[in-house]
Short mmCIF file of C-alpha atoms and ligand atoms in Angstrom, two decimals:
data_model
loop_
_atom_site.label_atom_id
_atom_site.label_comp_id
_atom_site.label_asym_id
_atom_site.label_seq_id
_atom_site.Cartn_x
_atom_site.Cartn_y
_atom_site.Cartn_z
CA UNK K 691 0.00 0.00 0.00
CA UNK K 692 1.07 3.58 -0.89
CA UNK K 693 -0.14 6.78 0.66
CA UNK K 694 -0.41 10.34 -0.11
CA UNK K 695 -0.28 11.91 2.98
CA UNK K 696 -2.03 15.10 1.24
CA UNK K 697 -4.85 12.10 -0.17
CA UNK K 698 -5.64 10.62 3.08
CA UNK K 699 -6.98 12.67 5.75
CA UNK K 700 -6.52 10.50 8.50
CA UNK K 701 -2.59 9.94 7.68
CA UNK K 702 -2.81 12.08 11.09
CA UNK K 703 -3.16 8.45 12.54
CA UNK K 704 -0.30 6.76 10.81
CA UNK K 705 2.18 9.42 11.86
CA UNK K 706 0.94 9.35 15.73
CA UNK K 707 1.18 5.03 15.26
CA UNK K 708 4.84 4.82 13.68
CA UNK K 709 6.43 8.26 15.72
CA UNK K 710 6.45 6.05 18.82
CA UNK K 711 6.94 5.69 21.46
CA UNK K 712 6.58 9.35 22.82
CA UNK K 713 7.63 11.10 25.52
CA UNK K 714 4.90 13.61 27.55
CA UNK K 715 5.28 17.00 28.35
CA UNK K 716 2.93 17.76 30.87
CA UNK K 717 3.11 21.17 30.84
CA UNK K 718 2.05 23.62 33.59
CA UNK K 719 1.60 27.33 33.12
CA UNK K 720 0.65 30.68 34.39
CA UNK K 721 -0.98 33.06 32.28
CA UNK K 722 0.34 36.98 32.81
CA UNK K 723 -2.44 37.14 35.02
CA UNK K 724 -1.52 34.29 37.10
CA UNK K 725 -4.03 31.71 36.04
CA UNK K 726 -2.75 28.04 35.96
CA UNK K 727 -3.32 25.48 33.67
CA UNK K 728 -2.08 22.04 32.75
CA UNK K 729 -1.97 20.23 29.47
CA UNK K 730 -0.25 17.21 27.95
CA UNK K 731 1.75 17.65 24.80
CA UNK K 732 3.66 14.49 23.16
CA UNK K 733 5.22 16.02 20.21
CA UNK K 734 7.91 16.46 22.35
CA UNK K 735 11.66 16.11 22.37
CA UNK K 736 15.18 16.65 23.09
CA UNK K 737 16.91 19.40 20.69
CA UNK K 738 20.41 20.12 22.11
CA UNK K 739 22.60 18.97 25.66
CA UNK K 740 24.50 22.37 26.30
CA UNK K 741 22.34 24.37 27.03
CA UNK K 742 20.19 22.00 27.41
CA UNK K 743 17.44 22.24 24.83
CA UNK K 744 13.68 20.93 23.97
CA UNK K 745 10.70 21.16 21.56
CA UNK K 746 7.12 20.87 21.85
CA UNK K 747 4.88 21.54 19.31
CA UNK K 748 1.71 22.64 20.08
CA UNK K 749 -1.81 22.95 16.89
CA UNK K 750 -2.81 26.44 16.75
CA UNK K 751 -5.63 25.53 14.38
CA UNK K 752 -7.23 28.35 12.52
CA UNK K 753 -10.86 28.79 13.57
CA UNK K 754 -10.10 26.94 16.58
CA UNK K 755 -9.78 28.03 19.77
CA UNK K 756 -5.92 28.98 20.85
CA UNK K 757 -4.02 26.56 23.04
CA UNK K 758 -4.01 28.14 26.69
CA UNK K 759 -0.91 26.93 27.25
CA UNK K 760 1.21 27.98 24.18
CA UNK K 761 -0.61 31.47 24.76
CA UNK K 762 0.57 30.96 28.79
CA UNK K 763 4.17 29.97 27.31
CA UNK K 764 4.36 33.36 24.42
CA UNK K 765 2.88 35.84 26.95
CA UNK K 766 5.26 34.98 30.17
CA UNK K 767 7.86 33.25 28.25
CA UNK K 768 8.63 30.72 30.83
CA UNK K 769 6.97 27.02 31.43
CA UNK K 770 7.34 23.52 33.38
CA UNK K 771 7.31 20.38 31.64
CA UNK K 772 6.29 17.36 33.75
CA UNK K 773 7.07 14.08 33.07
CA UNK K 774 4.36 11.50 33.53
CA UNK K 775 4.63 7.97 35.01
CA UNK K 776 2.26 5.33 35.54
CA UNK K 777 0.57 6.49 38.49
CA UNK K 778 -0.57 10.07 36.58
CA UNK K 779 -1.72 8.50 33.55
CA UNK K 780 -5.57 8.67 33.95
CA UNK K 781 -5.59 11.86 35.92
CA UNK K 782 -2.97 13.46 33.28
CA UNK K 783 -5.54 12.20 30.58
CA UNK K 784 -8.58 14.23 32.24
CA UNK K 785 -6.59 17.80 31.73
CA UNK K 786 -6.60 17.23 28.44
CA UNK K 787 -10.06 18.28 27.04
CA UNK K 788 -10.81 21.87 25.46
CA UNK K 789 -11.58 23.37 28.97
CA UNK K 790 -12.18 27.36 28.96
CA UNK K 791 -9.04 29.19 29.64
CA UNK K 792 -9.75 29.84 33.86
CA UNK K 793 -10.49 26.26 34.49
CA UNK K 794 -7.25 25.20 36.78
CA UNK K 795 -6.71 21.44 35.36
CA UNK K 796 -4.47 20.73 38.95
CA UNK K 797 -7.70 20.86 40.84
CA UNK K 798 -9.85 19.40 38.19
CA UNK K 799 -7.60 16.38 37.63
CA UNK K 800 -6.40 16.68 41.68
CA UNK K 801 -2.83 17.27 40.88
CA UNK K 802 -0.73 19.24 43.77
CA UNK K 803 1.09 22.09 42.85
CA UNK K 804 4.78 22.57 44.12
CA UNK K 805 7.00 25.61 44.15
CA UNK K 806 9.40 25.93 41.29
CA UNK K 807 12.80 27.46 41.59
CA UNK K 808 13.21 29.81 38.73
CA UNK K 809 10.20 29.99 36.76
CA UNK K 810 6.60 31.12 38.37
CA UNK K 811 4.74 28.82 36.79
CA UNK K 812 4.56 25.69 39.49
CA UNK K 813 5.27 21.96 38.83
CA UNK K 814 3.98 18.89 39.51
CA UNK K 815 4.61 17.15 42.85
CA UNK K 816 2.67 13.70 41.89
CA UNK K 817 5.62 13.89 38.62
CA UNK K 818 9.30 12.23 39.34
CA UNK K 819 10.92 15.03 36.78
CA UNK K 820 10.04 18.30 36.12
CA UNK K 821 12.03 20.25 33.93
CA UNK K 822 12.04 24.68 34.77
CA UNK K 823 11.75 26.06 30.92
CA UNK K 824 12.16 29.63 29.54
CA UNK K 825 11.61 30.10 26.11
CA UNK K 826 14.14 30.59 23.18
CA UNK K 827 11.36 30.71 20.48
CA UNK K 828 8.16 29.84 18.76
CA UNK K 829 8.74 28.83 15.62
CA UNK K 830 5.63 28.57 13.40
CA UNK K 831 5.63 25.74 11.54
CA UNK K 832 3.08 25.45 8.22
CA UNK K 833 2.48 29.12 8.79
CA UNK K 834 -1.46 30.48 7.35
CA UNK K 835 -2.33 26.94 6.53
CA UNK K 836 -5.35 25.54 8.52
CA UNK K 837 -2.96 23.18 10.59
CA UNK K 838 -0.37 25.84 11.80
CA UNK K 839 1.89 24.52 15.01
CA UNK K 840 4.08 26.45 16.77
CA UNK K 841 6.69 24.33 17.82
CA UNK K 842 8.08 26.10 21.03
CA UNK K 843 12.09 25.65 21.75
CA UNK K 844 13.13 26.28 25.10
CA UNK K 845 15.83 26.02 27.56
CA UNK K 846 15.70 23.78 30.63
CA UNK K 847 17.08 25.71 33.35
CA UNK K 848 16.01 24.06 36.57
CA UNK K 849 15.57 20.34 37.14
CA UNK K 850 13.81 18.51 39.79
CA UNK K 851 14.36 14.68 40.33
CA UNK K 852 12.95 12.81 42.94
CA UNK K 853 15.34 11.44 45.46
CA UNK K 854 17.05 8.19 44.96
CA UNK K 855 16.32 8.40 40.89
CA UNK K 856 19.99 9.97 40.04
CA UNK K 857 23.31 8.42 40.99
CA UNK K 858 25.14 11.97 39.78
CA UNK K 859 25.65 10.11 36.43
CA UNK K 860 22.46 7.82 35.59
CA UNK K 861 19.14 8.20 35.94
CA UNK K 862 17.34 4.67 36.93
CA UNK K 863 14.84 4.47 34.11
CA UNK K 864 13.14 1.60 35.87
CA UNK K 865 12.10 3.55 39.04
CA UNK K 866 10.87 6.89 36.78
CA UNK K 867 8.46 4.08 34.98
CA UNK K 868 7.66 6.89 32.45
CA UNK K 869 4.43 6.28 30.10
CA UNK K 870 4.82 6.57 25.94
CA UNK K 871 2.24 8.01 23.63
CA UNK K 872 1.68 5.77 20.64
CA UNK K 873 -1.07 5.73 17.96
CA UNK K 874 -5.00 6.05 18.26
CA UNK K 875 -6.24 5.87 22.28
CA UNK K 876 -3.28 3.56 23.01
CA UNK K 877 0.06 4.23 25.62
CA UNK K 878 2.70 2.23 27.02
CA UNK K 879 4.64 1.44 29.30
CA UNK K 880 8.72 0.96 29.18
CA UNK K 881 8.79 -2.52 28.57
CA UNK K 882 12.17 -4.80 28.45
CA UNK K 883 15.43 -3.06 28.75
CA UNK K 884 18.22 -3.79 26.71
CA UNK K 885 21.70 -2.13 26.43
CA UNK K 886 24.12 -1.30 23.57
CA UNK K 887 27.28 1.20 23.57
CA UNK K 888 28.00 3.33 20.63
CA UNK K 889 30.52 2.05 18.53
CA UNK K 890 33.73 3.29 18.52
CA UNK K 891 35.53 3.79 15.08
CA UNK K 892 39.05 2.96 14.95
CA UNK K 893 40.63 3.34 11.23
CA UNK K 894 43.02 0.38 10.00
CA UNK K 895 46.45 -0.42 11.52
CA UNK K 896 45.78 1.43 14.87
C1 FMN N 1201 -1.18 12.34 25.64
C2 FMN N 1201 -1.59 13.57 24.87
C3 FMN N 1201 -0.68 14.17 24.03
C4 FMN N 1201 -1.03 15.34 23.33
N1 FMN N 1201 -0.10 15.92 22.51
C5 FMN N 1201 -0.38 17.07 21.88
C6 FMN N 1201 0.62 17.72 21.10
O1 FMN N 1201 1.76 17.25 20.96
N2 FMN N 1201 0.29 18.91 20.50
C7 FMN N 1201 -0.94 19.47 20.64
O2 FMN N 1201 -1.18 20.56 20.10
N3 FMN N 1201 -1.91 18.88 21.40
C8 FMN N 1201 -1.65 17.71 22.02
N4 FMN N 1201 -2.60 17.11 22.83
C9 FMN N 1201 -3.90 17.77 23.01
C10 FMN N 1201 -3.82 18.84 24.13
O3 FMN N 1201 -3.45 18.28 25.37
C11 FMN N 1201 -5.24 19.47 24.27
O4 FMN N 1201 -5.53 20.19 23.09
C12 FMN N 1201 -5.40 20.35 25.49
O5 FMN N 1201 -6.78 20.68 25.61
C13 FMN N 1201 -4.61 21.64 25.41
O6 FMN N 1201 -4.85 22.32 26.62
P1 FMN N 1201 -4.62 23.88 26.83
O7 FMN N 1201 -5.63 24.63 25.96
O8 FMN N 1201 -4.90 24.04 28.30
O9 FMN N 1201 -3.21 24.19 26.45
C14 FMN N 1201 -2.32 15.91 23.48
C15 FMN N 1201 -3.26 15.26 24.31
C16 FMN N 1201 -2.90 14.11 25.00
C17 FMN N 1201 -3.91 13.41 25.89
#
């Protein structure tokens, strides 16, 4: 089978299914008028170590209703993504729907807020890593088409582990048991691990 992605109008689905797994940014913001809010965003990822650098690109839709939180994260400039494990699945789930923009999705979904250090906006305490952000950019992607994004770079400049999770070099993957967005309603969770070092090249005769 061959598809057109500009043919099929649900090739939404395929990219969700074979972009897996993905990591979620469960973001918390403030608005400028101190508001909170709460959202999960999966299009999310790494960009650069030093200084340490990450995307997330959030649907402004035209004719839709903006995304409270990438209006939160271009009007203060400054964001917390929280990373979610099994235990905040469902209740990360329920902050997800279109609510109006003073709904605070902490209390509807009962998540506890906790001071940040740098950035107003609170985290997360229910989440084993938060990750302080201030904003580099918004980069609109597919600019005046219906399906704009603005896919939001920004700095980590605080970072909150719980205790015991990081040995000063590793982080124990097994005890942050961190949840993946896949395709249609489905998730996981990290399954078997497996290790590999990168290979080192060493030219002939050395
Ligand atoms: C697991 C999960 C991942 C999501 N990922 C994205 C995403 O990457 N980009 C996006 O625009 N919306 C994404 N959404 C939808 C937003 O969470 C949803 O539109 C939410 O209502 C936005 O809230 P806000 O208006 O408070 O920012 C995702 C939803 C879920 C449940």
């Amino acid at each position: 089978m061959k598809i057109d992605p500009k043919t099929q109008d649900k090739f939404f689905n395929v990219l969700k299914a074979v972009v897996i797994p993905r990591p979620i940014a469960f973001i918390s913001s403030q608005s400028k008028e101190g508001g909170l809010n709460l959202a999960p965003f999966s299009f999310f990822n790494g960009v650069c170590y030093d200084p340490p650098t990450v995307s997330v690109a959030i649907a402004r839709f035209a004719g839709k209703k903006p995304k409270d939180s990438l209006v939160n994260i271009e009007e203060t400039g400054e964001f917390v993504i929280n990373l979610v494990n099994r235990d905040m699945a469902e209740a990360m789930n329920q902050t997800a729907a279109e609510y109006p923009a003073d709904v605070n999705e902490f209390e509807l979904a009962g998540f506890t807020t906790a001071p940040s250090e740098i950035v107003k906006a609170p985290r997360v305490a229910e989440s084993p890593v938060s990750l302080e952000c201030k904003l580099i950019q918004v980069v609109p992607v597919n600019e005046g088409s219906q399906k704009e994004c603005g896919l939001v770079l920004a700095e980590v400049v605080y970072c909150h582990i719980k205790d015991g999770l990081f040995d000063g070099r590793y982080v124990d993957m097994e005890g942050l048991n961190l949840i993946g967005r896949l395709g249609g309603h489905d998730y996981c969770e990290l399954g078997d691990f497996f290790k590999m070092k990168l290979p080192v090249y060493k030219p002939k005769g050395e």
